[in-house]
CSV table of C-alpha atoms and ligand atoms in Angstrom, one decimal:
chain,number,residue,atom,x,y,z
A,1,MET,CA,-17.6,63.1,17.7
A,2,THR,CA,-15.6,63.4,20.8
A,3,GLY,CA,-17.4,63.0,24.2
A,4,LEU,CA,-19.5,60.1,22.6
A,5,LYS,CA,-18.5,56.5,24.0
A,6,SER,CA,-17.5,54.4,20.8
A,7,MET,CA,-20.1,50.8,20.7
A,8,LEU,CA,-19.9,48.3,18.2
A,9,VAL,CA,-23.3,46.5,18.6
A,10,ALA,CA,-24.1,42.8,17.5
A,11,LEU,CA,-27.6,42.0,17.3
A,12,GLY,CA,-29.1,38.5,17.7
A,13,GLY,CA,-31.1,36.6,14.7
A,14,ASN,CA,-34.5,37.5,17.3
A,15,ALA,CA,-33.2,41.6,16.5
A,16,ILE,CA,-34.7,40.2,12.8
A,17,LEU,CA,-37.4,37.3,13.5
A,18,ARG,CA,-38.6,36.0,16.8
A,19,HIS,CA,-39.8,31.6,17.1
A,20,LYS,CA,-42.1,30.8,15.4
A,21,GLU,CA,-42.2,33.4,13.1
A,22,ARG,CA,-43.0,32.5,9.4
A,23,GLY,CA,-40.1,35.1,7.9
A,24,THR,CA,-42.7,37.3,5.9
A,25,ALA,CA,-40.8,40.9,5.2
A,26,GLU,CA,-43.8,42.3,7.3
A,27,GLU,CA,-42.8,40.2,10.5
A,28,GLN,CA,-39.2,41.4,9.8
A,29,PHE,CA,-39.5,45.0,9.1
A,30,GLN,CA,-41.4,45.4,12.7
A,31,ASN,CA,-39.0,43.3,14.8
A,32,ILE,CA,-36.6,45.8,13.4
A,33,GLY,CA,-38.6,48.8,13.8
A,34,GLU,CA,-38.3,47.5,17.5
A,35,THR,CA,-34.8,47.0,17.0
A,36,ALA,CA,-34.2,50.5,15.8
A,37,LYS,CA,-36.1,52.1,18.5
A,38,GLN,CA,-33.2,50.2,20.6
A,39,MET,CA,-30.5,51.3,18.3
A,40,VAL,CA,-31.8,55.4,18.3
A,41,GLY,CA,-32.5,55.0,22.3
A,42,LEU,CA,-28.3,54.6,22.4
A,43,ILE,CA,-27.9,57.5,20.8
A,44,LYS,CA,-30.2,58.8,23.1
A,45,ASP,CA,-27.8,57.9,25.7
A,46,GLY,CA,-24.4,59.1,24.0
A,47,TYR,CA,-23.1,56.1,22.0
A,48,ARG,CA,-21.8,56.4,18.8
A,49,ILE,CA,-23.1,53.5,17.2
A,50,ALA,CA,-21.9,50.6,14.7
A,51,LEU,CA,-23.9,47.1,13.9
A,52,THR,CA,-23.8,43.8,13.2
A,53,HIS,CA,-26.5,41.0,12.4
A,54,GLY,CA,-27.0,37.7,12.3
A,55,ASN,CA,-28.1,35.9,9.1
A,56,GLY,CA,-28.9,31.8,10.2
A,57,PRO,CA,-33.2,31.9,9.5
A,58,GLN,CA,-32.8,34.3,6.5
A,59,VAL,CA,-29.9,32.9,4.3
A,60,GLY,CA,-32.2,29.3,5.6
A,61,ASP,CA,-34.6,30.4,3.5
A,62,ILE,CA,-32.5,31.9,1.0
A,63,LEU,CA,-30.8,28.3,0.4
A,64,LEU,CA,-34.7,26.5,0.4
A,65,LYS,CA,-35.6,28.9,-2.1
A,66,ASN,CA,-32.8,28.0,-4.0
A,67,GLU,CA,-33.7,24.1,-3.3
A,68,ILE,CA,-36.7,24.1,-4.8
A,69,ALA,CA,-35.8,26.2,-7.7
A,70,LYS,CA,-33.2,24.6,-9.3
A,71,ALA,CA,-35.3,22.8,-12.4
A,72,THR,CA,-36.0,26.0,-13.7
A,73,LEU,CA,-32.9,28.4,-12.0
A,74,PRO,CA,-29.5,27.5,-11.6
A,75,PRO,CA,-29.2,27.5,-7.7
A,76,MET,CA,-25.9,30.2,-6.1
A,77,PRO,CA,-23.4,29.0,-3.7
A,78,LEU,CA,-23.2,30.0,-0.4
A,79,ASP,CA,-21.5,33.0,-0.6
A,80,VAL,CA,-24.2,34.7,-2.9
A,81,CYS,CA,-26.8,33.7,-0.9
A,82,GLY,CA,-25.0,35.1,1.8
A,83,ALA,CA,-24.2,38.3,0.2
A,84,GLU,CA,-28.0,38.5,-1.2
A,85,SER,CA,-29.1,37.8,3.0
A,86,GLN,CA,-26.3,41.1,3.8
A,87,GLY,CA,-28.4,43.4,1.9
A,88,PHE,CA,-32.2,42.9,2.4
A,89,ILE,CA,-31.5,43.2,6.1
A,90,GLY,CA,-29.3,45.3,5.2
A,91,TYR,CA,-31.6,47.6,3.4
A,92,MET,CA,-34.8,46.9,6.6
A,93,LEU,CA,-32.0,48.6,8.9
A,94,GLN,CA,-31.5,51.5,7.0
A,95,GLN,CA,-34.6,52.1,6.3
A,96,CYS,CA,-36.0,51.2,10.0
A,97,ILE,CA,-33.4,53.3,11.5
A,98,ASP,CA,-33.3,56.4,9.5
A,99,VAL,CA,-37.5,56.7,10.5
A,100,GLU,CA,-36.3,56.6,14.4
A,101,LEU,CA,-33.2,58.6,14.0
A,102,LYS,CA,-35.6,61.0,11.8
A,103,LEU,CA,-38.3,61.1,14.7
A,104,ALA,CA,-35.8,62.0,17.3
A,105,GLY,CA,-34.8,65.1,15.7
A,106,PHE,CA,-31.1,63.3,14.8
A,107,ASP,CA,-29.3,64.1,11.4
A,108,ILE,CA,-27.1,60.7,11.1
A,109,PRO,CA,-26.7,58.9,8.0
A,110,THR,CA,-27.0,55.3,8.0
A,111,GLN,CA,-24.8,52.9,5.6
A,112,THR,CA,-24.3,49.1,4.7
A,113,ILE,CA,-21.4,48.0,3.7
A,114,LEU,CA,-21.3,44.5,1.9
A,115,THR,CA,-18.6,42.8,4.0
A,116,GLN,CA,-16.1,39.3,3.2
A,117,THR,CA,-14.2,37.9,6.2
A,118,LEU,CA,-10.8,37.4,5.8
A,119,VAL,CA,-10.3,33.2,6.3
A,120,ASP,CA,-7.6,30.9,6.9
A,121,LYS,CA,-7.5,28.2,3.7
A,122,GLY,CA,-5.6,25.9,6.8
A,123,ASP,CA,-8.6,26.6,9.3
A,124,PRO,CA,-9.1,23.3,10.2
A,125,ALA,CA,-12.3,23.8,10.9
A,126,PHE,CA,-12.2,23.3,6.5
A,127,GLU,CA,-11.2,19.4,8.0
A,128,LYS,CA,-14.2,19.1,10.0
A,129,PRO,CA,-17.4,20.6,8.7
A,130,ALA,CA,-20.1,21.2,11.4
A,131,LYS,CA,-22.4,24.3,11.0
A,132,PRO,CA,-26.0,23.0,9.7
A,133,ILE,CA,-27.4,25.3,6.6
A,134,GLY,CA,-30.5,25.1,4.9
A,135,PRO,CA,-32.6,22.5,4.4
A,136,PHE,CA,-33.5,18.8,5.7
A,137,TYR,CA,-32.8,16.3,2.6
A,138,THR,CA,-34.0,12.5,2.8
A,139,ALA,CA,-31.2,9.9,2.8
A,140,MET,CA,-31.6,9.5,-0.7
A,141,GLU,CA,-31.2,12.6,-1.8
A,142,ALA,CA,-28.3,13.2,1.0
A,143,SER,CA,-26.1,10.5,-0.7
A,144,LYS,CA,-26.7,12.6,-4.9
A,145,LEU,CA,-25.6,15.3,-2.7
A,146,ARG,CA,-22.5,13.5,-1.8
A,147,GLU,CA,-21.4,12.3,-5.4
A,148,GLU,CA,-22.9,15.5,-7.2
A,149,LYS,CA,-22.2,18.1,-5.6
A,150,GLY,CA,-18.8,16.8,-2.8
A,151,TRP,CA,-21.3,18.3,-0.6
A,152,THR,CA,-20.9,17.1,3.6
A,153,VAL,CA,-24.1,15.9,4.3
A,154,VAL,CA,-24.9,14.7,7.8
A,155,ASN,CA,-28.0,13.4,9.8
A,156,ASP,CA,-29.2,16.2,11.5
A,157,SER,CA,-30.3,14.8,15.3
A,158,GLY,CA,-32.4,12.1,13.9
A,159,ARG,CA,-34.7,14.8,11.9
A,160,GLY,CA,-33.6,13.9,8.2
A,161,TYR,CA,-30.4,15.3,6.4
A,162,ARG,CA,-28.9,18.4,6.5
A,163,ARG,CA,-25.6,20.1,4.8
A,164,VAL,CA,-22.6,20.7,7.3
A,165,VAL,CA,-20.5,23.3,6.2
A,166,PRO,CA,-16.9,24.4,7.9
A,167,SER,CA,-17.5,27.2,10.4
A,168,PRO,CA,-13.5,28.5,10.2
A,169,ARG,CA,-12.0,31.9,12.7
A,170,PRO,CA,-12.0,35.3,11.1
A,171,ILE,CA,-8.4,37.0,10.7
A,172,ALA,CA,-10.1,40.6,9.1
A,173,MET,CA,-12.3,42.2,7.3
A,174,VAL,CA,-11.8,42.7,3.8
A,175,GLU,CA,-13.9,46.5,4.1
A,176,ALA,CA,-11.7,47.6,6.9
A,177,ARG,CA,-11.0,50.6,5.5
A,178,ALA,CA,-14.3,52.1,4.0
A,179,ILE,CA,-16.2,50.6,7.6
A,180,LYS,CA,-13.6,52.9,9.6
A,181,ASP,CA,-13.8,55.8,7.3
A,182,LEU,CA,-17.4,56.1,7.5
A,183,TYR,CA,-17.4,55.6,11.3
A,184,ASP,CA,-15.4,57.8,12.2
A,185,HIS,CA,-16.9,60.7,9.7
A,186,GLY,CA,-20.3,59.9,11.7
A,187,PHE,CA,-21.7,57.4,10.0
A,188,ILE,CA,-23.9,54.5,11.3
A,189,VAL,CA,-22.0,51.5,9.7
A,190,ILE,CA,-23.7,48.2,9.5
A,191,ALA,CA,-21.5,45.3,8.4
A,192,SER,CA,-20.3,41.7,8.8
A,193,GLY,CA,-24.0,40.4,9.2
A,194,GLY,CA,-24.1,36.9,9.4
A,195,GLY,CA,-20.1,36.7,10.2
A,196,GLY,CA,-19.5,38.2,6.7
A,197,ILE,CA,-19.0,36.2,3.4
A,198,PRO,CA,-16.2,33.8,4.1
A,199,VAL,CA,-13.1,34.5,1.6
A,200,VAL,CA,-9.7,33.4,1.1
A,201,SER,CA,-6.7,34.7,-0.3
A,202,ASP,CA,-4.6,33.0,-3.0
A,203,LYS,CA,-1.1,32.8,-3.4
A,204,LYS,CA,-1.6,36.0,-5.6
A,205,GLY,CA,-3.6,37.7,-3.1
A,206,LEU,CA,-6.2,37.5,-4.4
A,207,LEU,CA,-9.8,36.9,-2.4
A,208,HIS,CA,-12.0,33.7,-3.8
A,209,GLY,CA,-16.0,33.2,-1.2
A,210,VAL,CA,-15.6,29.4,0.2
A,211,GLU,CA,-18.3,26.8,1.0
A,212,ALA,CA,-18.4,28.2,4.9
A,213,VAL,CA,-20.2,30.1,7.3
A,214,ILE,CA,-18.7,32.5,9.8
A,215,ASP,CA,-20.0,32.9,13.8
A,216,LYS,CA,-21.6,36.9,14.2
A,217,ASP,CA,-19.7,36.7,17.1
A,218,HIS,CA,-16.5,35.7,16.7
A,219,SER,CA,-16.6,39.0,14.0
A,220,ALA,CA,-18.4,41.1,15.8
A,221,ALA,CA,-15.2,40.5,18.3
A,222,VAL,CA,-13.0,41.8,15.0
A,223,PHE,CA,-15.1,44.7,13.7
A,224,ALA,CA,-15.5,45.9,17.3
A,225,LYS,CA,-11.0,46.0,16.9
A,226,VAL,CA,-11.6,48.0,13.8
A,227,ILE,CA,-13.6,50.6,14.8
A,228,GLY,CA,-11.9,51.1,18.1
A,229,ALA,CA,-14.8,50.4,20.2
A,230,GLU,CA,-14.8,50.9,24.4
A,231,THR,CA,-18.2,49.1,24.3
A,232,LEU,CA,-18.9,45.3,22.5
A,233,LEU,CA,-23.0,45.4,23.5
A,234,ILE,CA,-24.1,41.5,22.3
A,235,LEU,CA,-27.1,41.4,21.9
A,236,THR,CA,-30.0,38.2,22.2
A,237,ASP,CA,-33.1,36.6,24.1
A,238,VAL,CA,-31.9,36.2,27.2
A,239,GLU,CA,-31.2,39.5,29.7
A,240,ARG,CA,-28.2,37.3,31.9
A,241,VAL,CA,-25.6,34.6,30.9
A,242,ALA,CA,-26.2,32.5,33.5
A,243,LEU,CA,-24.1,29.3,34.9
A,244,ASP,CA,-25.5,25.9,35.1
A,245,TYR,CA,-28.1,27.2,32.2
A,246,GLY,CA,-31.7,25.7,32.7
A,247,ARG,CA,-31.1,23.9,35.6
A,248,PRO,CA,-33.3,24.2,38.8
A,249,ASN,CA,-29.6,26.5,40.6
A,250,GLN,CA,-29.2,28.1,37.7
A,251,GLN,CA,-27.8,31.3,38.7
A,252,ASP,CA,-27.3,34.3,36.4
A,253,ILE,CA,-24.4,36.4,36.6
A,254,SER,CA,-24.1,40.2,36.6
A,255,GLU,CA,-20.9,40.8,36.0
A,256,MET,CA,-17.4,38.5,35.4
A,257,ASP,CA,-13.8,39.5,34.7
A,258,VAL,CA,-11.6,37.3,32.2
A,259,GLU,CA,-10.7,34.7,34.4
A,260,SER,CA,-13.9,33.5,35.7
A,261,ALA,CA,-15.8,34.2,32.1
A,262,LYS,CA,-12.7,31.3,31.5
A,263,ARG,CA,-12.8,29.0,34.1
A,264,TYR,CA,-16.9,28.8,33.1
A,265,MET,CA,-15.7,28.1,29.9
A,266,SER,CA,-13.6,25.5,30.3
A,267,ASP,CA,-16.4,24.6,33.2
A,268,GLY,CA,-19.3,23.7,30.4
A,269,HIS,CA,-21.4,26.6,31.3
A,270,PHE,CA,-22.4,27.6,27.9
A,271,ALA,CA,-23.4,26.0,25.2
A,272,PRO,CA,-21.5,25.8,22.5
A,273,GLY,CA,-22.6,27.5,18.9
A,274,SER,CA,-25.0,29.7,21.0
A,275,MET,CA,-23.6,31.8,24.0
A,276,TYR,CA,-20.0,29.7,23.9
A,277,PRO,CA,-19.0,31.9,21.6
A,278,LYS,CA,-20.9,35.3,23.1
A,279,VAL,CA,-18.4,34.4,26.1
A,280,GLU,CA,-16.0,33.7,24.0
A,281,SER,CA,-15.8,36.7,21.6
A,282,ALA,CA,-16.3,39.0,24.8
A,283,VAL,CA,-13.5,37.7,26.3
A,284,GLN,CA,-11.0,38.7,23.2
A,285,PHE,CA,-12.5,41.5,23.1
A,286,VAL,CA,-11.5,42.6,26.3
A,287,GLU,CA,-8.0,40.6,26.5
A,288,SER,CA,-7.7,42.9,23.1
A,289,GLY,CA,-7.7,45.9,25.2
A,290,GLY,CA,-12.0,46.5,25.2
A,291,LYS,CA,-12.6,47.9,28.2
A,292,GLU,CA,-15.7,46.2,28.3
A,293,ALA,CA,-18.3,43.5,26.5
A,294,ILE,CA,-21.8,43.1,27.6
A,295,ILE,CA,-23.9,40.5,27.0
A,296,THR,CA,-27.9,40.9,27.0
A,297,SER,CA,-31.2,41.2,25.6
A,298,ILE,CA,-32.1,43.7,22.7
A,299,GLU,CA,-34.9,45.1,25.1
A,300,ARG,CA,-32.4,45.9,28.3
A,301,CYS,CA,-30.2,47.2,26.0
A,302,ARG,CA,-30.2,50.6,27.3
A,303,ASP,CA,-30.3,49.1,31.1
A,304,ALA,CA,-26.7,47.6,30.7
A,305,ALA,CA,-25.3,50.6,29.0
A,306,LYS,CA,-25.6,52.1,32.1
A,307,GLY,CA,-24.4,49.1,34.3
A,308,GLY,CA,-28.2,48.5,35.1
A,309,ALA,CA,-29.0,45.3,33.9
A,310,GLY,CA,-26.9,42.1,31.8
A,311,THR,CA,-23.7,40.3,32.3
A,312,VAL,CA,-20.8,42.8,31.7
A,313,ILE,CA,-17.2,41.0,31.2
A,314,HIS,CA,-13.5,43.3,32.4
A,315,GLY,CA,-10.7,43.0,32.6
B,1,ADP,P1,-28.3,34.8,19.2
B,1,ADP,O1,-29.3,34.4,17.6
B,1,ADP,O2,-28.6,35.7,19.7
B,1,ADP,O3,-26.9,34.4,18.3
B,1,ADP,P2,-28.3,31.9,20.5
B,1,ADP,O4,-30.1,31.3,20.4
B,1,ADP,O5,-27.3,31.6,19.5
B,1,ADP,O6,-29.2,33.7,19.9
B,1,ADP,O7,-27.7,31.8,21.9
B,1,ADP,C1,-28.6,32.9,22.9
B,1,ADP,C2,-29.1,31.4,23.5
B,1,ADP,O8,-28.2,30.9,24.0
B,1,ADP,C3,-30.1,31.8,24.7
B,1,ADP,O9,-31.2,31.6,23.9
B,1,ADP,C4,-29.7,30.3,25.8
B,1,ADP,O10,-31.0,29.9,25.1
B,1,ADP,C5,-28.9,30.2,25.5
B,1,ADP,N1,-27.9,29.6,26.3
B,1,ADP,C6,-27.0,28.8,26.3
B,1,ADP,N2,-25.8,28.6,27.4
B,1,ADP,C7,-26.6,29.7,28.3
B,1,ADP,C8,-26.3,30.4,29.5
B,1,ADP,N3,-25.3,29.5,30.0
B,1,ADP,N4,-26.7,31.3,29.9
B,1,ADP,C9,-27.3,31.7,29.3
B,1,ADP,N5,-28.1,31.7,27.7
B,1,ADP,C10,-27.5,30.3,27.3
B,2,MG,MG1,-26.2,32.5,17.5
């Protein structure tokens, strides 16, 4: 495995489902098939990759199914729904990547690892749940859910009521050893899907799932360190990070050092919950010894890895 460059690729939502699609299995296989072509392209270019991915729309659908079926079947808690989504997205990725690998004449195994992400019970995020998840409810349903389940349910920008959960920081990947061993043995490892299933450790060191979600960009930085990646490649639906994004004076950035990235972050150039956590994770990765982080679109990922597209964040 010498001579190959190690890379952790974080796939955004559009790698699995595009805007306005309904979320049929066919649509998701189709998109993941396109993603798989790009991933095998990176392997052709000399990268040894591991993958992580988001799960927002998928876990949202699972929660809605649980809600609709609750009179017949017991609804599953959020951690179990997260595990379900990791399983089916991992399956689709494994199968599609395998097709592209075989077409390209590679004999490389791909393996999904169901991942739990350790978080701190004392994380301040637990005091103010802020991440909306799952279906919309009426005001009456909302107060019933607050009472019966103890959920935090808030008015989501006037569109209806929605459950919000905490989004704590990832501390470690529970399955880190298995992930590193498989990666070191040449596997394409898919892990930490949707940021991983958040778990806390009790006094005896035993793990318990919690009702929270972890930002997949934050967990990607942890994953990248676990495998000792040189590059963190964050793929989304824009080609470059921009200053004054969406304004007439928008300015796309092709590279920035950690210092300027931090300055742009505090100047409010990156929207919280979308671009901010990506830049934050890129900075964290580089500061903890990673060579570089790149933020770009799936379509441009191979060019970006060669330095001809995207936004590079370096020391
Ligand atoms: P993903 O599923 O890839 O995490 P997100 O929607 O969370 O996707 O983040 C990508 C989005 O971030 C872009 O589609 C863009 O609308 C938004 N965004 C916010 N601020 C910026 C910025 N400064 N530069 C580029 N994109 C930005
Ligand atoms: Mg996102």
